[in-house]
């Protein structure tokens, strides 16, 4: 799996040639819905979508709520996109249940739609592209607990309560803790995937717990917030996040962050857009691509320390291999 990822990060010229053979000057417009502008993960999704659209001679129209993860705002954006009627939509719901009526409106408007990142609880989609959130949580937590020698006081900073990504990641965290009887879970509180909220949660947790050895954060932004809180209190703990963002890679390089589970937002943006455009061009699509996790550490961060603008999307053939479970 890791070798596959490294291959498409490292062979831009080869893949550019492959895409050139598929590209047509059709100029489709792909509306890309993401959840917010505050989580760097979604910027990687957007760059991946833009990269793929440009490669295939299409263009993107980005829909991002100004208030992070706002259900009313995303519903309003769906009303707008139904009127504008783009060629297709790549859709991340801000809430996997609450946005189902919105997806049904898209379906009624007969606009093809691909679901990425958070799997929608309803509606009809051409394809799903996402990651195994449970494995991301399980493997990153196992790495932290192994680093701590199988013992210590642990806190969990969760994402948005009830969101599918949060439910699965936290379930993975907790299962890793169950495997490690020497570790003690002190608290599990939401930071809503936001850096500032996680900083405040960590400050409160430190006031009520004199010894915290490890922090399991459900995304990188919250992990960085937790580190800022620890630094502010002149305390130390091992911290892990999820997303493999540039900020996380920089923190791993400097020794501030222990590890990040790679969620591969860039590939999700690429592949979601690829499936939408291929469908419009009557080419085969892959119904489901579930990316497997990689735990990025100080020993393997190199291939992931690549600026977004220098990355290249996977080919359709590589997508087929990535989708294998």
PDB file of C-alpha atoms in Angstrom:
ATOM      1  CA  UNK A   1       0.000   0.000   0.000  1.00  0.00           C
ATOM      2  CA  UNK A   2       2.704   2.451   1.022  1.00  0.00           C
ATOM      3  CA  UNK A   3       4.707   1.574  -2.037  1.00  0.00           C
ATOM      4  CA  UNK A   4       1.666   2.337  -4.190  1.00  0.00           C
ATOM      5  CA  UNK A   5       1.299   5.758  -2.574  1.00  0.00           C
ATOM      6  CA  UNK A   6       4.982   6.534  -2.964  1.00  0.00           C
ATOM      7  CA  UNK A   7       4.813   5.548  -6.589  1.00  0.00           C
ATOM      8  CA  UNK A   8       2.210   8.122  -7.510  1.00  0.00           C
ATOM      9  CA  UNK A   9       3.878  10.802  -5.445  1.00  0.00           C
ATOM     10  CA  UNK A  10       7.198  10.194  -7.151  1.00  0.00           C
ATOM     11  CA  UNK A  11       6.380   9.626 -10.821  1.00  0.00           C
ATOM     12  CA  UNK A  12       4.681  12.783 -12.070  1.00  0.00           C
ATOM     13  CA  UNK A  13       6.054  12.662 -15.605  1.00  0.00           C
ATOM     14  CA  UNK A  14       4.948   9.090 -16.209  1.00  0.00           C
ATOM     15  CA  UNK A  15       1.431   9.763 -14.979  1.00  0.00           C
ATOM     16  CA  UNK A  16       1.119  13.058 -16.800  1.00  0.00           C
ATOM     17  CA  UNK A  17       1.740  11.109 -19.975  1.00  0.00           C
ATOM     18  CA  UNK A  18      -0.926   8.580 -19.008  1.00  0.00           C
ATOM     19  CA  UNK A  19      -3.490  11.300 -18.359  1.00  0.00           C
ATOM     20  CA  UNK A  20      -2.694  13.086 -21.590  1.00  0.00           C
ATOM     21  CA  UNK A  21      -3.891  10.069 -23.493  1.00  0.00           C
ATOM     22  CA  UNK A  22      -7.271  10.220 -21.653  1.00  0.00           C
ATOM     23  CA  UNK A  23      -7.750  13.970 -21.657  1.00  0.00           C
ATOM     24  CA  UNK A  24     -10.418  15.564 -23.810  1.00  0.00           C
ATOM     25  CA  UNK A  25     -11.145  19.254 -24.141  1.00  0.00           C
ATOM     26  CA  UNK A  26     -14.692  18.786 -22.867  1.00  0.00           C
ATOM     27  CA  UNK A  27     -14.575  21.586 -20.285  1.00  0.00           C
ATOM     28  CA  UNK A  28     -16.985  20.058 -17.757  1.00  0.00           C
ATOM     29  CA  UNK A  29     -17.656  21.972 -14.537  1.00  0.00           C
ATOM     30  CA  UNK A  30     -17.342  19.902 -11.367  1.00  0.00           C
ATOM     31  CA  UNK A  31     -18.806  21.434  -8.180  1.00  0.00           C
ATOM     32  CA  UNK A  32     -16.711  20.329  -5.196  1.00  0.00           C
ATOM     33  CA  UNK A  33     -18.308  20.479  -1.742  1.00  0.00           C
ATOM     34  CA  UNK A  34     -16.070  20.418   1.341  1.00  0.00           C
ATOM     35  CA  UNK A  35     -16.859  21.034   5.000  1.00  0.00           C
ATOM     36  CA  UNK A  36     -14.828  24.092   6.005  1.00  0.00           C
ATOM     37  CA  UNK A  37     -11.830  26.348   5.403  1.00  0.00           C
ATOM     38  CA  UNK A  38     -10.337  25.822   8.856  1.00  0.00           C
ATOM     39  CA  UNK A  39      -9.198  22.192   8.589  1.00  0.00           C
ATOM     40  CA  UNK A  40      -6.084  21.922   6.351  1.00  0.00           C
ATOM     41  CA  UNK A  41      -7.229  18.436   5.329  1.00  0.00           C
ATOM     42  CA  UNK A  42      -9.956  19.896   3.128  1.00  0.00           C
ATOM     43  CA  UNK A  43      -7.470  22.187   1.414  1.00  0.00           C
ATOM     44  CA  UNK A  44      -5.600  19.042   0.320  1.00  0.00           C
ATOM     45  CA  UNK A  45      -8.916  17.631  -0.975  1.00  0.00           C
ATOM     46  CA  UNK A  46      -9.576  20.800  -2.977  1.00  0.00           C
ATOM     47  CA  UNK A  47      -6.059  20.883  -4.437  1.00  0.00           C
ATOM     48  CA  UNK A  48      -6.395  17.224  -5.454  1.00  0.00           C
ATOM     49  CA  UNK A  49      -9.749  17.937  -7.131  1.00  0.00           C
ATOM     50  CA  UNK A  50      -8.329  20.978  -8.944  1.00  0.00           C
ATOM     51  CA  UNK A  51      -5.283  18.961 -10.037  1.00  0.00           C
ATOM     52  CA  UNK A  52      -7.392  16.184 -11.537  1.00  0.00           C
ATOM     53  CA  UNK A  53      -9.848  18.571 -13.218  1.00  0.00           C
ATOM     54  CA  UNK A  54      -7.007  20.511 -14.815  1.00  0.00           C
ATOM     55  CA  UNK A  55      -5.349  17.295 -15.998  1.00  0.00           C
ATOM     56  CA  UNK A  56      -8.595  16.169 -17.643  1.00  0.00           C
ATOM     57  CA  UNK A  57      -9.400  19.585 -19.181  1.00  0.00           C
ATOM     58  CA  UNK A  58     -12.300  20.248 -16.834  1.00  0.00           C
ATOM     59  CA  UNK A  59     -12.766  22.930 -14.163  1.00  0.00           C
ATOM     60  CA  UNK A  60     -13.953  23.040 -10.562  1.00  0.00           C
ATOM     61  CA  UNK A  61     -16.381  25.245  -8.669  1.00  0.00           C
ATOM     62  CA  UNK A  62     -15.661  25.139  -4.934  1.00  0.00           C
ATOM     63  CA  UNK A  63     -18.458  25.212  -2.338  1.00  0.00           C
ATOM     64  CA  UNK A  64     -17.189  25.790   1.223  1.00  0.00           C
ATOM     65  CA  UNK A  65     -19.347  26.917   4.176  1.00  0.00           C
ATOM     66  CA  UNK A  66     -18.063  30.163   5.700  1.00  0.00           C
ATOM     67  CA  UNK A  67     -19.104  28.810   9.120  1.00  0.00           C
ATOM     68  CA  UNK A  68     -17.270  25.488   9.617  1.00  0.00           C
ATOM     69  CA  UNK A  69     -19.454  22.406   9.093  1.00  0.00           C
ATOM     70  CA  UNK A  70     -22.649  24.485   8.892  1.00  0.00           C
ATOM     71  CA  UNK A  71     -25.658  22.329   7.958  1.00  0.00           C
ATOM     72  CA  UNK A  72     -27.939  25.294   6.995  1.00  0.00           C
ATOM     73  CA  UNK A  73     -25.188  26.837   4.883  1.00  0.00           C
ATOM     74  CA  UNK A  74     -24.414  23.638   2.989  1.00  0.00           C
ATOM     75  CA  UNK A  75     -28.134  23.085   2.384  1.00  0.00           C
ATOM     76  CA  UNK A  76     -28.296  26.625   0.972  1.00  0.00           C
ATOM     77  CA  UNK A  77     -25.283  25.887  -1.226  1.00  0.00           C
ATOM     78  CA  UNK A  78     -27.073  22.824  -2.576  1.00  0.00           C
ATOM     79  CA  UNK A  79     -30.044  25.029  -3.519  1.00  0.00           C
ATOM     80  CA  UNK A  80     -27.578  27.219  -5.417  1.00  0.00           C
ATOM     81  CA  UNK A  81     -25.816  24.353  -7.178  1.00  0.00           C
ATOM     82  CA  UNK A  82     -29.107  22.808  -8.302  1.00  0.00           C
ATOM     83  CA  UNK A  83     -29.939  26.110 -10.028  1.00  0.00           C
ATOM     84  CA  UNK A  84     -26.492  26.451 -11.600  1.00  0.00           C
ATOM     85  CA  UNK A  85     -26.538  22.795 -12.641  1.00  0.00           C
ATOM     86  CA  UNK A  86     -22.854  21.908 -13.021  1.00  0.00           C
ATOM     87  CA  UNK A  87     -21.817  18.861 -15.042  1.00  0.00           C
ATOM     88  CA  UNK A  88     -21.330  16.809 -11.846  1.00  0.00           C
ATOM     89  CA  UNK A  89     -20.769  17.183  -8.103  1.00  0.00           C
ATOM     90  CA  UNK A  90     -18.096  15.826  -5.747  1.00  0.00           C
ATOM     91  CA  UNK A  91     -19.716  15.923  -2.337  1.00  0.00           C
ATOM     92  CA  UNK A  92     -18.527  15.801   1.272  1.00  0.00           C
ATOM     93  CA  UNK A  93     -21.531  16.148   3.615  1.00  0.00           C
ATOM     94  CA  UNK A  94     -20.976  18.348   6.684  1.00  0.00           C
ATOM     95  CA  UNK A  95     -23.229  15.866   8.479  1.00  0.00           C
ATOM     96  CA  UNK A  96     -23.732  12.387   7.041  1.00  0.00           C
ATOM     97  CA  UNK A  97     -27.389  12.155   8.155  1.00  0.00           C
ATOM     98  CA  UNK A  98     -28.600  15.767   8.053  1.00  0.00           C
ATOM     99  CA  UNK A  99     -27.492  16.310   4.466  1.00  0.00           C
ATOM    100  CA  UNK A 100     -29.458  13.371   3.008  1.00  0.00           C
ATOM    101  CA  UNK A 101     -32.407  15.622   1.940  1.00  0.00           C
ATOM    102  CA  UNK A 102     -29.880  17.814   0.135  1.00  0.00           C
ATOM    103  CA  UNK A 103     -28.422  14.820  -1.700  1.00  0.00           C
ATOM    104  CA  UNK A 104     -31.950  13.786  -2.687  1.00  0.00           C
ATOM    105  CA  UNK A 105     -32.478  17.252  -4.223  1.00  0.00           C
ATOM    106  CA  UNK A 106     -29.302  16.767  -6.247  1.00  0.00           C
ATOM    107  CA  UNK A 107     -30.606  13.369  -7.342  1.00  0.00           C
ATOM    108  CA  UNK A 108     -33.968  14.871  -8.343  1.00  0.00           C
ATOM    109  CA  UNK A 109     -32.112  17.473 -10.425  1.00  0.00           C
ATOM    110  CA  UNK A 110     -30.378  14.549 -12.167  1.00  0.00           C
ATOM    111  CA  UNK A 111     -26.888  15.933 -11.485  1.00  0.00           C
ATOM    112  CA  UNK A 112     -24.366  13.070 -11.173  1.00  0.00           C
ATOM    113  CA  UNK A 113     -22.719  13.071  -7.737  1.00  0.00           C
ATOM    114  CA  UNK A 114     -19.730  11.316  -6.157  1.00  0.00           C
ATOM    115  CA  UNK A 115     -19.505  10.980  -2.359  1.00  0.00           C
ATOM    116  CA  UNK A 116     -16.077  11.519  -0.765  1.00  0.00           C
ATOM    117  CA  UNK A 117     -14.574  11.459   2.762  1.00  0.00           C
ATOM    118  CA  UNK A 118     -17.731  11.113   4.933  1.00  0.00           C
ATOM    119  CA  UNK A 119     -20.077   8.406   3.653  1.00  0.00           C
ATOM    120  CA  UNK A 120     -23.606   9.793   3.308  1.00  0.00           C
ATOM    121  CA  UNK A 121     -26.405   7.931   5.108  1.00  0.00           C
ATOM    122  CA  UNK A 122     -28.632   8.189   2.035  1.00  0.00           C
ATOM    123  CA  UNK A 123     -29.013   9.350  -1.552  1.00  0.00           C
ATOM    124  CA  UNK A 124     -27.696   7.927  -4.811  1.00  0.00           C
ATOM    125  CA  UNK A 125     -24.038   8.267  -5.782  1.00  0.00           C
ATOM    126  CA  UNK A 126     -21.894   7.226  -8.714  1.00  0.00           C
ATOM    127  CA  UNK A 127     -19.073   6.240  -6.410  1.00  0.00           C
ATOM    128  CA  UNK A 128     -17.655   6.561  -2.883  1.00  0.00           C
ATOM    129  CA  UNK A 129     -14.042   7.569  -2.202  1.00  0.00           C
ATOM    130  CA  UNK A 130     -12.850   7.660   1.401  1.00  0.00           C
ATOM    131  CA  UNK A 131     -10.683   6.070   4.023  1.00  0.00           C
ATOM    132  CA  UNK A 132     -11.000   3.406   6.685  1.00  0.00           C
ATOM    133  CA  UNK A 133     -11.448   5.672   9.697  1.00  0.00           C
ATOM    134  CA  UNK A 134     -11.558   2.814  12.190  1.00  0.00           C
ATOM    135  CA  UNK A 135      -8.181   1.512  11.053  1.00  0.00           C
ATOM    136  CA  UNK A 136      -6.770   5.043  11.117  1.00  0.00           C
ATOM    137  CA  UNK A 137      -7.774   5.381  14.757  1.00  0.00           C
ATOM    138  CA  UNK A 138      -6.662   1.887  15.710  1.00  0.00           C
ATOM    139  CA  UNK A 139      -3.223   2.016  14.083  1.00  0.00           C
ATOM    140  CA  UNK A 140      -2.296   5.535  15.208  1.00  0.00           C
ATOM    141  CA  UNK A 141      -3.368   4.742  18.785  1.00  0.00           C
ATOM    142  CA  UNK A 142      -1.414   1.489  18.759  1.00  0.00           C
ATOM    143  CA  UNK A 143       1.680   3.420  17.693  1.00  0.00           C
ATOM    144  CA  UNK A 144       1.303   5.934  20.528  1.00  0.00           C
ATOM    145  CA  UNK A 145       0.707   3.228  23.126  1.00  0.00           C
ATOM    146  CA  UNK A 146       3.687   1.227  21.899  1.00  0.00           C
ATOM    147  CA  UNK A 147       5.847   4.365  22.139  1.00  0.00           C
ATOM    148  CA  UNK A 148       4.685   4.834  25.748  1.00  0.00           C
ATOM    149  CA  UNK A 149       5.663   1.257  26.569  1.00  0.00           C
ATOM    150  CA  UNK A 150       2.059   0.104  26.939  1.00  0.00           C
ATOM    151  CA  UNK A 151       1.285   2.317  29.918  1.00  0.00           C
ATOM    152  CA  UNK A 152       0.418   5.888  30.921  1.00  0.00           C
ATOM    153  CA  UNK A 153      -2.465   8.319  31.289  1.00  0.00           C
ATOM    154  CA  UNK A 154      -4.258   9.014  28.000  1.00  0.00           C
ATOM    155  CA  UNK A 155      -6.788  11.624  26.851  1.00  0.00           C
ATOM    156  CA  UNK A 156      -8.818  11.573  23.640  1.00  0.00           C
ATOM    157  CA  UNK A 157      -9.798  14.787  21.830  1.00  0.00           C
ATOM    158  CA  UNK A 158     -12.697  13.852  19.568  1.00  0.00           C
ATOM    159  CA  UNK A 159     -14.007  15.508  16.411  1.00  0.00           C
ATOM    160  CA  UNK A 160     -17.658  16.417  15.935  1.00  0.00           C
ATOM    161  CA  UNK A 161     -19.851  14.165  18.090  1.00  0.00           C
ATOM    162  CA  UNK A 162     -22.018  11.927  15.945  1.00  0.00           C
ATOM    163  CA  UNK A 163     -20.045  12.480  12.737  1.00  0.00           C
ATOM    164  CA  UNK A 164     -19.178   9.184  11.104  1.00  0.00           C
ATOM    165  CA  UNK A 165     -15.455   9.914  10.865  1.00  0.00           C
ATOM    166  CA  UNK A 166     -15.354  10.722  14.570  1.00  0.00           C
ATOM    167  CA  UNK A 167     -17.372   7.673  15.611  1.00  0.00           C
ATOM    168  CA  UNK A 168     -15.081   5.296  13.712  1.00  0.00           C
ATOM    169  CA  UNK A 169     -11.783   6.953  14.662  1.00  0.00           C
ATOM    170  CA  UNK A 170     -12.661   7.096  18.358  1.00  0.00           C
ATOM    171  CA  UNK A 171     -13.825   3.477  18.208  1.00  0.00           C
ATOM    172  CA  UNK A 172     -10.369   2.618  16.868  1.00  0.00           C
ATOM    173  CA  UNK A 173      -8.705   4.627  19.660  1.00  0.00           C
ATOM    174  CA  UNK A 174     -10.744   2.841  22.305  1.00  0.00           C
ATOM    175  CA  UNK A 175     -10.110  -0.617  20.879  1.00  0.00           C
ATOM    176  CA  UNK A 176      -6.355   0.058  20.961  1.00  0.00           C
ATOM    177  CA  UNK A 177      -6.708   1.111  24.603  1.00  0.00           C
ATOM    178  CA  UNK A 178      -8.605  -2.106  25.370  1.00  0.00           C
ATOM    179  CA  UNK A 179      -5.641  -4.032  23.982  1.00  0.00           C
ATOM    180  CA  UNK A 180      -3.331  -2.170  26.399  1.00  0.00           C
ATOM    181  CA  UNK A 181      -4.381  -2.769  30.017  1.00  0.00           C
ATOM    182  CA  UNK A 182      -1.461  -0.728  31.374  1.00  0.00           C
ATOM    183  CA  UNK A 183      -2.841   2.468  29.832  1.00  0.00           C
ATOM    184  CA  UNK A 184      -5.582   4.492  31.532  1.00  0.00           C
ATOM    185  CA  UNK A 185      -8.110   6.667  29.679  1.00  0.00           C
ATOM    186  CA  UNK A 186      -8.587   9.852  31.725  1.00  0.00           C
ATOM    187  CA  UNK A 187     -11.099  11.651  29.486  1.00  0.00           C
ATOM    188  CA  UNK A 188     -12.606  11.736  25.994  1.00  0.00           C
ATOM    189  CA  UNK A 189     -13.932  15.157  24.985  1.00  0.00           C
ATOM    190  CA  UNK A 190     -14.886  16.836  21.682  1.00  0.00           C
ATOM    191  CA  UNK A 191     -12.771  19.509  20.027  1.00  0.00           C
ATOM    192  CA  UNK A 192     -15.020  19.521  16.918  1.00  0.00           C
ATOM    193  CA  UNK A 193     -12.018  19.110  14.598  1.00  0.00           C
ATOM    194  CA  UNK A 194     -11.033  22.721  15.382  1.00  0.00           C
ATOM    195  CA  UNK A 195      -7.589  23.781  16.556  1.00  0.00           C
ATOM    196  CA  UNK A 196      -8.670  26.518  18.989  1.00  0.00           C
ATOM    197  CA  UNK A 197     -11.356  24.367  20.583  1.00  0.00           C
ATOM    198  CA  UNK A 198      -8.850  21.539  21.068  1.00  0.00           C
ATOM    199  CA  UNK A 199      -6.392  23.959  22.666  1.00  0.00           C
ATOM    200  CA  UNK A 200      -9.083  25.004  25.153  1.00  0.00           C
ATOM    201  CA  UNK A 201     -10.110  21.396  25.843  1.00  0.00           C
ATOM    202  CA  UNK A 202      -6.481  20.442  26.487  1.00  0.00           C
ATOM    203  CA  UNK A 203      -6.007  23.405  28.863  1.00  0.00           C
ATOM    204  CA  UNK A 204      -9.036  22.252  30.857  1.00  0.00           C
ATOM    205  CA  UNK A 205      -7.862  18.642  30.896  1.00  0.00           C
ATOM    206  CA  UNK A 206      -4.446  19.678  32.217  1.00  0.00           C
ATOM    207  CA  UNK A 207      -6.068  21.638  35.050  1.00  0.00           C
ATOM    208  CA  UNK A 208      -7.900  18.531  36.252  1.00  0.00           C
ATOM    209  CA  UNK A 209      -5.146  15.972  35.541  1.00  0.00           C
ATOM    210  CA  UNK A 210      -1.644  16.468  36.904  1.00  0.00           C
ATOM    211  CA  UNK A 211      -0.152  13.752  34.670  1.00  0.00           C
ATOM    212  CA  UNK A 212      -1.071  13.245  31.007  1.00  0.00           C
ATOM    213  CA  UNK A 213       1.297  11.041  29.029  1.00  0.00           C
ATOM    214  CA  UNK A 214      -0.470  10.681  25.688  1.00  0.00           C
ATOM    215  CA  UNK A 215      -3.015  12.579  23.563  1.00  0.00           C
ATOM    216  CA  UNK A 216      -5.082  10.871  20.853  1.00  0.00           C
ATOM    217  CA  UNK A 217      -6.501  13.622  18.624  1.00  0.00           C
ATOM    218  CA  UNK A 218      -9.004  12.729  15.905  1.00  0.00           C
ATOM    219  CA  UNK A 219      -7.363  15.121  13.429  1.00  0.00           C
ATOM    220  CA  UNK A 220      -4.127  17.051  12.964  1.00  0.00           C
ATOM    221  CA  UNK A 221      -5.596  20.493  13.599  1.00  0.00           C
ATOM    222  CA  UNK A 222      -6.675  19.411  17.090  1.00  0.00           C
ATOM    223  CA  UNK A 223      -3.331  17.688  17.701  1.00  0.00           C
ATOM    224  CA  UNK A 224      -1.556  20.979  16.974  1.00  0.00           C
ATOM    225  CA  UNK A 225      -3.964  22.781  19.305  1.00  0.00           C
ATOM    226  CA  UNK A 226      -3.165  20.262  22.056  1.00  0.00           C
ATOM    227  CA  UNK A 227       0.571  20.784  21.524  1.00  0.00           C
ATOM    228  CA  UNK A 228       0.114  24.561  21.833  1.00  0.00           C
ATOM    229  CA  UNK A 229      -1.703  24.040  25.128  1.00  0.00           C
ATOM    230  CA  UNK A 230       1.044  21.747  26.418  1.00  0.00           C
ATOM    231  CA  UNK A 231       3.719  24.254  25.391  1.00  0.00           C
ATOM    232  CA  UNK A 232       1.790  27.065  27.076  1.00  0.00           C
ATOM    233  CA  UNK A 233       1.738  25.118  30.335  1.00  0.00           C
ATOM    234  CA  UNK A 234       5.350  23.945  29.939  1.00  0.00           C
ATOM    235  CA  UNK A 235       4.209  20.319  30.049  1.00  0.00           C
ATOM    236  CA  UNK A 236       5.132  17.333  27.898  1.00  0.00           C
ATOM    237  CA  UNK A 237       3.074  14.498  26.401  1.00  0.00           C
ATOM    238  CA  UNK A 238       3.195  12.367  23.281  1.00  0.00           C
ATOM    239  CA  UNK A 239       0.569  13.540  20.770  1.00  0.00           C
ATOM    240  CA  UNK A 240      -0.803  11.935  17.612  1.00  0.00           C
ATOM    241  CA  UNK A 241      -3.205  13.274  14.985  1.00  0.00           C
ATOM    242  CA  UNK A 242      -4.892  12.124  11.771  1.00  0.00           C
ATOM    243  CA  UNK A 243      -4.822  13.586   8.242  1.00  0.00           C
ATOM    244  CA  UNK A 244      -1.140  13.734   7.271  1.00  0.00           C
ATOM    245  CA  UNK A 245      -1.336  17.505   6.690  1.00  0.00           C
ATOM    246  CA  UNK A 246       1.707  19.671   5.942  1.00  0.00           C
ATOM    247  CA  UNK A 247       1.439  21.209   9.395  1.00  0.00           C
ATOM    248  CA  UNK A 248       1.533  17.728  10.907  1.00  0.00           C
ATOM    249  CA  UNK A 249       4.539  16.703   8.829  1.00  0.00           C
ATOM    250  CA  UNK A 250       6.389  19.860   9.954  1.00  0.00           C
ATOM    251  CA  UNK A 251       5.496  19.065  13.577  1.00  0.00           C
ATOM    252  CA  UNK A 252       6.745  15.479  13.181  1.00  0.00           C
ATOM    253  CA  UNK A 253      10.019  16.783  11.698  1.00  0.00           C
ATOM    254  CA  UNK A 254      10.520  19.168  14.632  1.00  0.00           C
ATOM    255  CA  UNK A 255       9.691  16.453  17.187  1.00  0.00           C
ATOM    256  CA  UNK A 256       6.536  18.187  18.461  1.00  0.00           C
ATOM    257  CA  UNK A 257       4.117  15.561  17.062  1.00  0.00           C
ATOM    258  CA  UNK A 258       4.686  11.832  17.449  1.00  0.00           C
ATOM    259  CA  UNK A 259       2.701  10.671  14.393  1.00  0.00           C
ATOM    260  CA  UNK A 260      -0.226  11.303  12.063  1.00  0.00           C
ATOM    261  CA  UNK A 261      -2.512   8.769  10.411  1.00  0.00           C
ATOM    262  CA  UNK A 262      -2.506   9.438   6.666  1.00  0.00           C
ATOM    263  CA  UNK A 263      -6.036  10.017   5.432  1.00  0.00           C
ATOM    264  CA  UNK A 264      -4.799  11.001   1.950  1.00  0.00           C
ATOM    265  CA  UNK A 265      -7.111  13.903   1.251  1.00  0.00           C
ATOM    266  CA  UNK A 266      -5.191  14.747  -1.916  1.00  0.00           C
ATOM    267  CA  UNK A 267      -5.980  11.333  -3.418  1.00  0.00           C
ATOM    268  CA  UNK A 268      -9.609  11.593  -2.279  1.00  0.00           C
ATOM    269  CA  UNK A 269      -9.990  14.896  -4.148  1.00  0.00           C
ATOM    270  CA  UNK A 270      -8.242  13.461  -7.202  1.00  0.00           C
ATOM    271  CA  UNK A 271     -10.212  10.237  -7.356  1.00  0.00           C
ATOM    272  CA  UNK A 272     -13.612  11.735  -6.566  1.00  0.00           C
ATOM    273  CA  UNK A 273     -13.172  14.202  -9.433  1.00  0.00           C
ATOM    274  CA  UNK A 274     -11.809  11.481 -11.697  1.00  0.00           C
ATOM    275  CA  UNK A 275     -14.867   9.275 -11.153  1.00  0.00           C
ATOM    276  CA  UNK A 276     -17.244  12.186 -11.815  1.00  0.00           C
ATOM    277  CA  UNK A 277     -15.534  13.110 -15.091  1.00  0.00           C
ATOM    278  CA  UNK A 278     -15.159   9.514 -16.256  1.00  0.00           C
ATOM    279  CA  UNK A 279     -18.879   8.968 -15.754  1.00  0.00           C
ATOM    280  CA  UNK A 280     -19.664  12.075 -17.815  1.00  0.00           C
ATOM    281  CA  UNK A 281     -17.458  10.694 -20.578  1.00  0.00           C
ATOM    282  CA  UNK A 282     -19.115   7.268 -20.444  1.00  0.00           C
ATOM    283  CA  UNK A 283     -15.951   5.631 -19.125  1.00  0.00           C
ATOM    284  CA  UNK A 284     -15.930   2.930 -16.423  1.00  0.00           C
ATOM    285  CA  UNK A 285     -15.918   4.102 -12.801  1.00  0.00           C
ATOM    286  CA  UNK A 286     -15.033   2.327  -9.561  1.00  0.00           C
ATOM    287  CA  UNK A 287     -18.024   2.095  -7.243  1.00  0.00           C
ATOM    288  CA  UNK A 288     -16.011   2.217  -4.011  1.00  0.00           C
ATOM    289  CA  UNK A 289     -12.430   3.211  -3.170  1.00  0.00           C
ATOM    290  CA  UNK A 290     -11.513   2.839   0.510  1.00  0.00           C
ATOM    291  CA  UNK A 291      -7.934   3.948   1.128  1.00  0.00           C
ATOM    292  CA  UNK A 292      -5.940   2.074   3.743  1.00  0.00           C
ATOM    293  CA  UNK A 293      -4.102   3.911   6.537  1.00  0.00           C
ATOM    294  CA  UNK A 294      -0.432   4.752   6.909  1.00  0.00           C
ATOM    295  CA  UNK A 295       1.019   5.977  10.207  1.00  0.00           C
ATOM    296  CA  UNK A 296       3.455   8.800   9.358  1.00  0.00           C
ATOM    297  CA  UNK A 297       6.342   9.070  11.837  1.00  0.00           C
ATOM    298  CA  UNK A 298       9.827  10.570  12.035  1.00  0.00           C
ATOM    299  CA  UNK A 299      11.094   7.414  10.332  1.00  0.00           C
ATOM    300  CA  UNK A 300       8.948   7.567   7.179  1.00  0.00           C
ATOM    301  CA  UNK A 301       7.753  11.176   6.696  1.00  0.00           C
ATOM    302  CA  UNK A 302      10.025  11.893   3.716  1.00  0.00           C
ATOM    303  CA  UNK A 303       7.706  10.825   0.852  1.00  0.00           C
ATOM    304  CA  UNK A 304       4.838  12.760   2.456  1.00  0.00           C
ATOM    305  CA  UNK A 305       6.904  15.957   2.820  1.00  0.00           C
ATOM    306  CA  UNK A 306       5.987  17.050  -0.714  1.00  0.00           C
ATOM    307  CA  UNK A 307       4.242  20.397  -1.395  1.00  0.00           C
ATOM    308  CA  UNK A 308       0.672  19.950  -2.616  1.00  0.00           C
ATOM    309  CA  UNK A 309       1.363  21.789  -5.861  1.00  0.00           C
ATOM    310  CA  UNK A 310       4.085  19.260  -6.700  1.00  0.00           C
ATOM    311  CA  UNK A 311       1.938  16.172  -6.157  1.00  0.00           C
ATOM    312  CA  UNK A 312       0.369  14.210  -8.974  1.00  0.00           C
ATOM    313  CA  UNK A 313      -2.916  12.342  -8.869  1.00  0.00           C
ATOM    314  CA  UNK A 314      -3.051   8.541  -9.162  1.00  0.00           C
ATOM    315  CA  UNK A 315      -4.062   7.040 -12.491  1.00  0.00           C
ATOM    316  CA  UNK A 316      -7.282   5.103 -12.992  1.00  0.00           C
ATOM    317  CA  UNK A 317      -5.269   1.868 -12.990  1.00  0.00           C
ATOM    318  CA  UNK A 318      -3.698   2.812  -9.642  1.00  0.00           C
ATOM    319  CA  UNK A 319      -7.116   3.746  -8.301  1.00  0.00           C
ATOM    320  CA  UNK A 320      -8.257   0.213  -9.050  1.00  0.00           C
ATOM    321  CA  UNK A 321      -5.419  -1.192  -6.956  1.00  0.00           C
ATOM    322  CA  UNK A 322      -6.033   1.296  -4.146  1.00  0.00           C
ATOM    323  CA  UNK A 323      -9.655   0.187  -3.979  1.00  0.00           C
ATOM    324  CA  UNK A 324      -8.705  -3.441  -3.305  1.00  0.00           C
ATOM    325  CA  UNK A 325      -9.592  -4.382   0.276  1.00  0.00           C
TER     326      UNK A 325
END
